[in-house]
Amino acid sequence: MNRQAERYAREGVPISLSTMADTVGSSCAALEPVLRRVEAHVLAAERLHGDDTTVPVLARGKTDTGRCWVYVRDDRPFGGQGPPAAMFYHSRDRKGEHPQRHPAGYAGLFQADAFDGYRPLYLPERSAGPILEVGCWAHARRPFFTMADIEEHARRRAAGKTGSVLSPIAIEVVRRIDTLFEIERSINGKSAAARRTVRQERSKPLIEELQVYLREQRAKLSRGHDLAKAIDYILKRWPAFTLFLDDGRACLSNNAAERALRGIALGRKSWLCAGSDRGGQRAAAMYSLIVTAKMNGIDPQTWLADILARIATHPAHRLDQLLPWQWAPKAPTIAAVAA
């Protein structure tokens, strides 16, 4: 908004930053009923992806490191009929109370990283029902890939720099995990039952062999070794990393949530910080609507312009018609066509 205000001023149209912020706030208030329906749809999923990223928030003489949390519903990998959607939330810090509050009424599969704030969600005595943790193999693969990146090693050597350290163990682990992903690509979009059948036949033997290999290699490493830490990350969460073998709805990775956060990661270079917690909350609301529209193949600007023009007079009992997956542009009136 600061950049836009400066640009408008250079073009002879001075608009104060507070006026622009009020416009966004008014839009968020008008869109609140649609946002709440998106939220309800996301939290009704059989499986959720969750993640978070940093959001600088303006403070007195500095910026605080706030967080933006996302929860993604995407049933397409297991042939589900529910439309994809994403719900974002803002917080001033990364305390565990936030992710514990967001999906308070949710029960089902939850794919996320190993952040301790998620731990209470997996307690069996949870009042809303059980949430089953599903590990992300893409996240587990990253530290191994760092020690197995042959191309990066060659680039550094070609540039006259010291080559990165290559580990034969890491290379082998990456090869085995990549084989699992190859199997997953062949069953993407198939039913949960079909996915489970293929995983039991093809992935399960590979997983059992990988577990044996990881344990053998871990026994040879010191506690502080980077490889030991990467191996422990998987072995200590083995039930979460192997749940996908018995449940076809589970994905092998949490990439759906990371894709949803990509816009924020890119945007930080342009907008620098949220002006306040209220600004962060408004940003989260708009990210929820914009990302959900994109996931459903809808142009966000066209959709938002249309529903903002219609929502004040749209019947409350038909608000679901304004959701991205049910929305249809309003046909022009005869008078408008004649004009």
Coordinates of C-alpha atoms in Angstrom, one line a residue:
M1 CA 0.0 0.0 0.0
N2 CA 2.9 2.4 0.8
R3 CA 4.3 1.9 -2.7
Q4 CA 0.8 2.3 -4.3
A5 CA 0.2 5.5 -2.4
E6 CA 3.6 6.9 -3.6
R7 CA 2.8 5.9 -7.2
Y8 CA -0.7 7.5 -7.1
A9 CA 0.8 10.7 -5.6
R10 CA 3.4 10.9 -8.5
E11 CA 0.4 10.6 -10.9
G12 CA -1.4 13.5 -9.2
V13 CA -3.8 11.4 -7.3
P14 CA -2.8 11.6 -3.6
I15 CA -4.5 8.9 -1.5
S16 CA -3.5 8.6 2.1
L17 CA -2.2 5.2 3.4
S18 CA -4.9 5.1 6.0
T19 CA -7.6 5.6 3.4
M20 CA -6.2 2.6 1.5
A21 CA -6.0 0.5 4.6
D22 CA -9.6 1.4 5.5
T23 CA -10.7 0.2 2.0
V24 CA -9.0 -3.1 2.5
G25 CA -10.6 -3.4 6.0
S26 CA -14.0 -2.6 4.6
S27 CA -13.6 -5.2 1.9
C28 CA -12.5 -7.8 4.4
A29 CA -15.6 -7.0 6.5
A30 CA -17.9 -7.4 3.5
L31 CA -16.2 -10.7 2.5
E32 CA -16.3 -12.2 6.0
P33 CA -19.4 -14.4 5.3
V34 CA -17.6 -15.9 2.3
L35 CA -14.4 -16.4 4.3
R36 CA -16.2 -18.2 7.1
R37 CA -17.6 -20.6 4.5
V38 CA -14.2 -21.3 3.1
E39 CA -12.9 -22.0 6.6
A40 CA -15.8 -24.4 7.4
H41 CA -15.1 -26.2 4.1
V42 CA -11.3 -26.5 4.8
L43 CA -11.9 -27.8 8.4
A44 CA -14.4 -30.4 7.1
A45 CA -11.6 -32.2 5.2
E46 CA -10.6 -35.8 5.7
R47 CA -7.0 -34.7 5.4
L48 CA -5.3 -31.3 6.1
H49 CA -1.9 -29.9 5.2
G50 CA -0.5 -27.4 7.6
D51 CA 2.5 -25.1 7.6
D52 CA 3.6 -21.6 8.6
T53 CA 6.0 -18.9 7.5
T54 CA 7.4 -15.6 9.0
V55 CA 5.7 -12.3 8.5
P56 CA 7.5 -9.1 9.7
V57 CA 5.1 -6.9 11.7
L58 CA 5.8 -3.3 12.3
A59 CA 6.6 -2.4 15.9
R60 CA 8.0 0.6 17.7
G61 CA 11.4 1.3 16.1
K62 CA 11.7 -2.2 14.7
T63 CA 9.7 -5.1 13.2
D64 CA 8.6 -8.2 15.1
T65 CA 8.6 -11.6 13.6
G66 CA 5.0 -12.7 13.3
R67 CA 3.7 -15.8 11.6
C68 CA 1.2 -16.7 9.0
W69 CA -0.3 -20.2 9.3
V70 CA -2.0 -22.1 6.5
Y71 CA -4.3 -25.1 6.4
V72 CA -4.9 -26.6 3.0
R73 CA -7.6 -29.0 1.9
D74 CA -6.8 -30.7 -1.4
D75 CA -8.6 -34.0 -2.0
R76 CA -7.5 -34.3 -5.6
P77 CA -4.5 -36.7 -5.0
F78 CA -6.8 -39.4 -3.7
G79 CA -9.7 -38.8 -6.1
G80 CA -11.8 -36.8 -3.7
Q81 CA -14.7 -34.7 -4.9
G82 CA -14.3 -31.8 -2.4
P83 CA -13.0 -28.5 -4.0
P84 CA -9.5 -27.5 -2.9
A85 CA -9.3 -24.5 -0.5
A86 CA -6.8 -22.8 1.9
M87 CA -7.3 -21.0 5.2
F88 CA -4.7 -18.6 6.5
Y89 CA -4.3 -17.2 10.0
H90 CA -2.0 -14.5 11.5
S91 CA -0.3 -14.5 14.9
R92 CA 2.3 -12.2 16.5
D93 CA 4.5 -15.2 17.5
R94 CA 4.9 -18.9 17.0
K95 CA 3.5 -20.2 20.2
G96 CA 1.9 -23.6 20.1
E97 CA -1.4 -22.2 21.3
H98 CA -2.1 -20.9 17.7
P99 CA -2.0 -24.1 15.7
Q100 CA -3.8 -25.8 18.6
R101 CA -6.6 -23.3 18.4
H102 CA -7.0 -23.1 14.6
P103 CA -8.2 -26.7 13.9
A104 CA -9.8 -27.0 17.3
G105 CA -12.8 -28.9 16.0
Y106 CA -11.0 -30.9 13.3
A107 CA -10.5 -34.6 13.3
G108 CA -8.7 -36.6 10.6
L109 CA -5.3 -36.8 9.0
F110 CA -2.8 -33.9 9.4
Q111 CA 0.3 -33.5 7.4
A112 CA 2.9 -31.0 8.7
D113 CA 6.4 -30.7 10.0
A114 CA 7.6 -31.8 13.4
F115 CA 6.9 -28.5 15.2
D116 CA 6.3 -29.2 18.9
G117 CA 3.2 -26.9 18.8
Y118 CA 1.4 -29.5 16.9
R119 CA 2.0 -32.3 19.5
P120 CA -1.2 -31.8 21.6
L121 CA -3.2 -32.2 18.4
Y122 CA -2.2 -35.9 18.3
L123 CA -3.2 -36.8 21.8
P124 CA -5.7 -39.7 21.8
E125 CA -7.8 -38.1 24.5
R126 CA -8.4 -35.0 22.4
S127 CA -12.1 -33.9 22.9
A128 CA -12.8 -33.1 19.2
G129 CA -11.6 -36.6 18.1
P130 CA -8.3 -38.0 17.0
I131 CA -5.9 -36.3 14.6
L132 CA -3.4 -38.7 13.0
E133 CA 0.0 -37.3 12.2
V134 CA 1.3 -37.9 8.7
G135 CA 5.1 -37.3 8.1
C136 CA 6.4 -35.4 5.1
W137 CA 9.0 -37.3 3.2
A138 CA 10.0 -34.2 1.2
H139 CA 10.9 -32.4 4.4
A140 CA 12.8 -35.5 5.7
R141 CA 14.7 -35.8 2.4
R142 CA 16.1 -32.2 2.4
P143 CA 19.0 -32.6 4.8
F144 CA 20.1 -35.8 3.0
F145 CA 19.8 -34.0 -0.4
T146 CA 22.1 -31.2 0.9
M147 CA 24.8 -33.8 1.5
A148 CA 24.1 -35.6 -1.8
D149 CA 23.9 -32.7 -4.3
I150 CA 26.4 -33.8 -6.9
E151 CA 25.5 -30.9 -9.2
E152 CA 26.1 -28.3 -6.6
H153 CA 29.4 -30.0 -5.7
A154 CA 30.5 -29.8 -9.4
R155 CA 29.4 -26.2 -9.7
R156 CA 31.5 -25.2 -6.7
R157 CA 34.5 -27.1 -8.0
A158 CA 34.1 -25.5 -11.5
A159 CA 34.0 -22.0 -9.8
G160 CA 37.3 -22.8 -8.0
K161 CA 35.6 -23.1 -4.6
T162 CA 35.7 -25.9 -2.1
G163 CA 33.3 -28.6 -3.1
S164 CA 30.4 -29.4 -0.8
V165 CA 30.8 -32.5 1.3
L166 CA 29.2 -35.5 -0.4
S167 CA 28.0 -38.5 1.7
P168 CA 27.5 -41.9 0.1
I169 CA 24.9 -42.7 2.8
A170 CA 23.0 -39.5 2.0
I171 CA 23.1 -40.3 -1.7
E172 CA 21.7 -43.8 -1.1
V173 CA 18.9 -42.5 1.2
V174 CA 17.9 -39.9 -1.5
R175 CA 17.8 -42.6 -4.1
R176 CA 15.5 -44.8 -2.0
I177 CA 13.2 -41.9 -1.1
D178 CA 13.1 -40.8 -4.8
T179 CA 11.9 -44.3 -5.7
L180 CA 9.0 -43.9 -3.3
F181 CA 8.1 -40.6 -5.0
E182 CA 8.2 -42.3 -8.4
I183 CA 5.6 -44.8 -7.3
E184 CA 3.4 -41.9 -5.9
R185 CA 3.4 -40.1 -9.2
S186 CA 1.9 -43.2 -10.9
I187 CA -1.0 -43.3 -8.5
N188 CA -1.8 -39.6 -8.1
G189 CA -5.5 -38.9 -8.6
K190 CA -6.5 -42.6 -8.1
S191 CA -8.9 -43.6 -5.3
A192 CA -7.7 -44.1 -1.8
A193 CA -8.3 -47.8 -2.0
A194 CA -6.3 -48.1 -5.2
R195 CA -3.4 -46.0 -3.8
R196 CA -3.3 -48.2 -0.7
T197 CA -3.1 -51.4 -2.8
V198 CA -0.2 -50.1 -4.8
R199 CA 1.6 -48.9 -1.7
Q200 CA 1.2 -52.2 0.1
E201 CA 2.6 -54.1 -3.0
R202 CA 5.4 -51.7 -4.1
S203 CA 6.2 -49.1 -1.4
K204 CA 5.9 -51.2 1.8
P205 CA 8.9 -53.5 0.9
L206 CA 11.0 -50.5 0.1
I207 CA 10.1 -48.8 3.3
E208 CA 11.0 -51.9 5.4
E209 CA 14.4 -52.0 3.6
L210 CA 14.9 -48.3 4.2
Q211 CA 14.2 -48.7 7.9
V212 CA 16.8 -51.5 8.2
Y213 CA 19.4 -49.4 6.2
L214 CA 18.8 -46.3 8.4
R215 CA 19.2 -48.2 11.6
E216 CA 22.4 -49.8 10.4
Q217 CA 23.9 -46.5 9.3
R218 CA 22.8 -44.7 12.5
A219 CA 24.7 -47.2 14.6
K220 CA 27.9 -46.1 12.9
L221 CA 27.4 -42.3 13.5
S222 CA 28.1 -40.1 16.4
R223 CA 25.2 -38.3 18.1
G224 CA 26.2 -34.8 16.8
H225 CA 26.7 -35.9 13.2
D226 CA 24.4 -34.1 10.7
L227 CA 23.5 -37.4 9.1
A228 CA 22.6 -38.8 12.5
K229 CA 20.2 -35.9 13.1
A230 CA 18.6 -36.4 9.7
I231 CA 18.2 -40.1 10.4
D232 CA 16.8 -39.6 13.9
Y233 CA 14.2 -37.2 12.5
I234 CA 12.7 -40.0 10.5
L235 CA 13.2 -43.0 12.9
K236 CA 11.7 -41.2 15.9
R237 CA 8.6 -40.4 13.9
W238 CA 8.4 -43.7 12.1
P239 CA 4.6 -44.3 12.6
A240 CA 3.9 -40.9 11.1
F241 CA 6.2 -41.5 8.1
T242 CA 4.7 -44.9 7.4
L243 CA 1.0 -44.1 7.9
F244 CA 0.6 -43.5 4.2
L245 CA 1.1 -47.2 3.6
D246 CA -2.2 -48.0 5.3
D247 CA -4.3 -44.9 4.4
G248 CA -4.6 -44.0 0.7
R249 CA -5.8 -40.5 1.6
A250 CA -2.4 -39.6 2.9
C251 CA 0.2 -37.9 0.7
L252 CA 3.9 -38.5 0.7
S253 CA 4.7 -34.8 1.2
N254 CA 3.4 -31.6 2.6
N255 CA 4.0 -29.7 -0.6
A256 CA 0.4 -28.5 -0.9
A257 CA 0.9 -26.3 2.2
E258 CA 4.3 -25.1 1.0
R259 CA 2.8 -24.1 -2.4
A260 CA 0.1 -22.1 -0.7
L261 CA 2.7 -20.2 1.3
R262 CA 4.8 -19.4 -1.8
G263 CA 3.1 -16.1 -2.5
I264 CA 3.9 -14.8 1.0
A265 CA 7.5 -15.8 0.6
L266 CA 7.8 -13.9 -2.7
G267 CA 5.7 -11.0 -1.4
R268 CA 7.9 -10.3 1.6
K269 CA 10.5 -8.8 -0.8
S270 CA 7.9 -6.3 -2.0
W271 CA 5.7 -5.3 0.9
L272 CA 8.4 -5.7 3.6
C273 CA 6.1 -5.9 6.7
A274 CA 2.6 -5.9 7.9
G275 CA 1.7 -2.5 9.4
S276 CA 0.0 -4.0 12.5
D277 CA -1.6 -7.2 13.8
R278 CA -4.9 -6.1 12.3
G279 CA -3.1 -5.7 9.0
G280 CA -1.7 -9.2 9.3
Q281 CA -5.2 -10.5 10.0
R282 CA -6.6 -8.8 7.0
A283 CA -3.7 -10.1 4.8
A284 CA -4.4 -13.6 6.1
A285 CA -8.1 -13.2 5.1
M286 CA -7.3 -12.0 1.6
Y287 CA -4.6 -14.7 1.1
S288 CA -7.3 -17.3 2.1
L289 CA -9.7 -16.0 -0.6
I290 CA -7.0 -15.4 -3.3
V291 CA -5.2 -18.7 -2.9
T292 CA -8.5 -20.6 -2.8
A293 CA -9.6 -19.0 -6.0
K294 CA -6.3 -19.9 -7.7
M295 CA -6.6 -23.5 -6.5
N296 CA -10.0 -23.7 -8.3
G297 CA -8.7 -22.1 -11.5
I298 CA -10.5 -18.8 -10.9
D299 CA -9.0 -15.4 -11.6
P300 CA -8.9 -13.8 -8.1
Q301 CA -9.3 -10.2 -9.3
T302 CA -12.3 -11.0 -11.5
W303 CA -14.0 -13.1 -8.8
L304 CA -13.4 -10.6 -5.9
A305 CA -14.5 -7.6 -8.0
D306 CA -17.7 -9.4 -8.9
I307 CA -18.7 -10.7 -5.4
L308 CA -17.8 -7.4 -3.8
A309 CA -20.3 -5.7 -6.2
R310 CA -23.0 -8.3 -5.5
I311 CA -22.6 -9.4 -1.9
A312 CA -24.6 -6.5 -0.3
T313 CA -27.8 -7.5 -2.1
H314 CA -27.1 -11.3 -2.5
P315 CA -29.6 -13.4 -0.5
A316 CA -27.9 -14.7 2.7
H317 CA -29.2 -18.2 2.2
R318 CA -27.5 -18.4 -1.2
L319 CA -24.1 -17.1 -0.1
D320 CA -22.5 -20.5 -1.1
Q321 CA -23.1 -19.5 -4.7
L322 CA -20.3 -16.9 -4.3
L323 CA -17.7 -19.5 -3.3
P324 CA -15.0 -19.9 -6.0
W325 CA -16.0 -23.5 -6.9
Q326 CA -19.7 -22.5 -7.3
W327 CA -19.3 -19.0 -8.6
A328 CA -20.5 -17.9 -12.0
P329 CA -20.1 -14.3 -13.3
K330 CA -23.4 -12.4 -13.2
A331 CA -24.9 -12.1 -16.6
P332 CA -25.2 -8.5 -17.9
T333 CA -28.7 -7.0 -17.9
I334 CA -30.5 -6.1 -21.1
A335 CA -30.2 -2.4 -20.3
A336 CA -26.4 -2.8 -19.8
V337 CA -26.0 -4.6 -23.1
A338 CA -28.1 -2.0 -24.9
A339 CA -26.0 0.8 -23.4

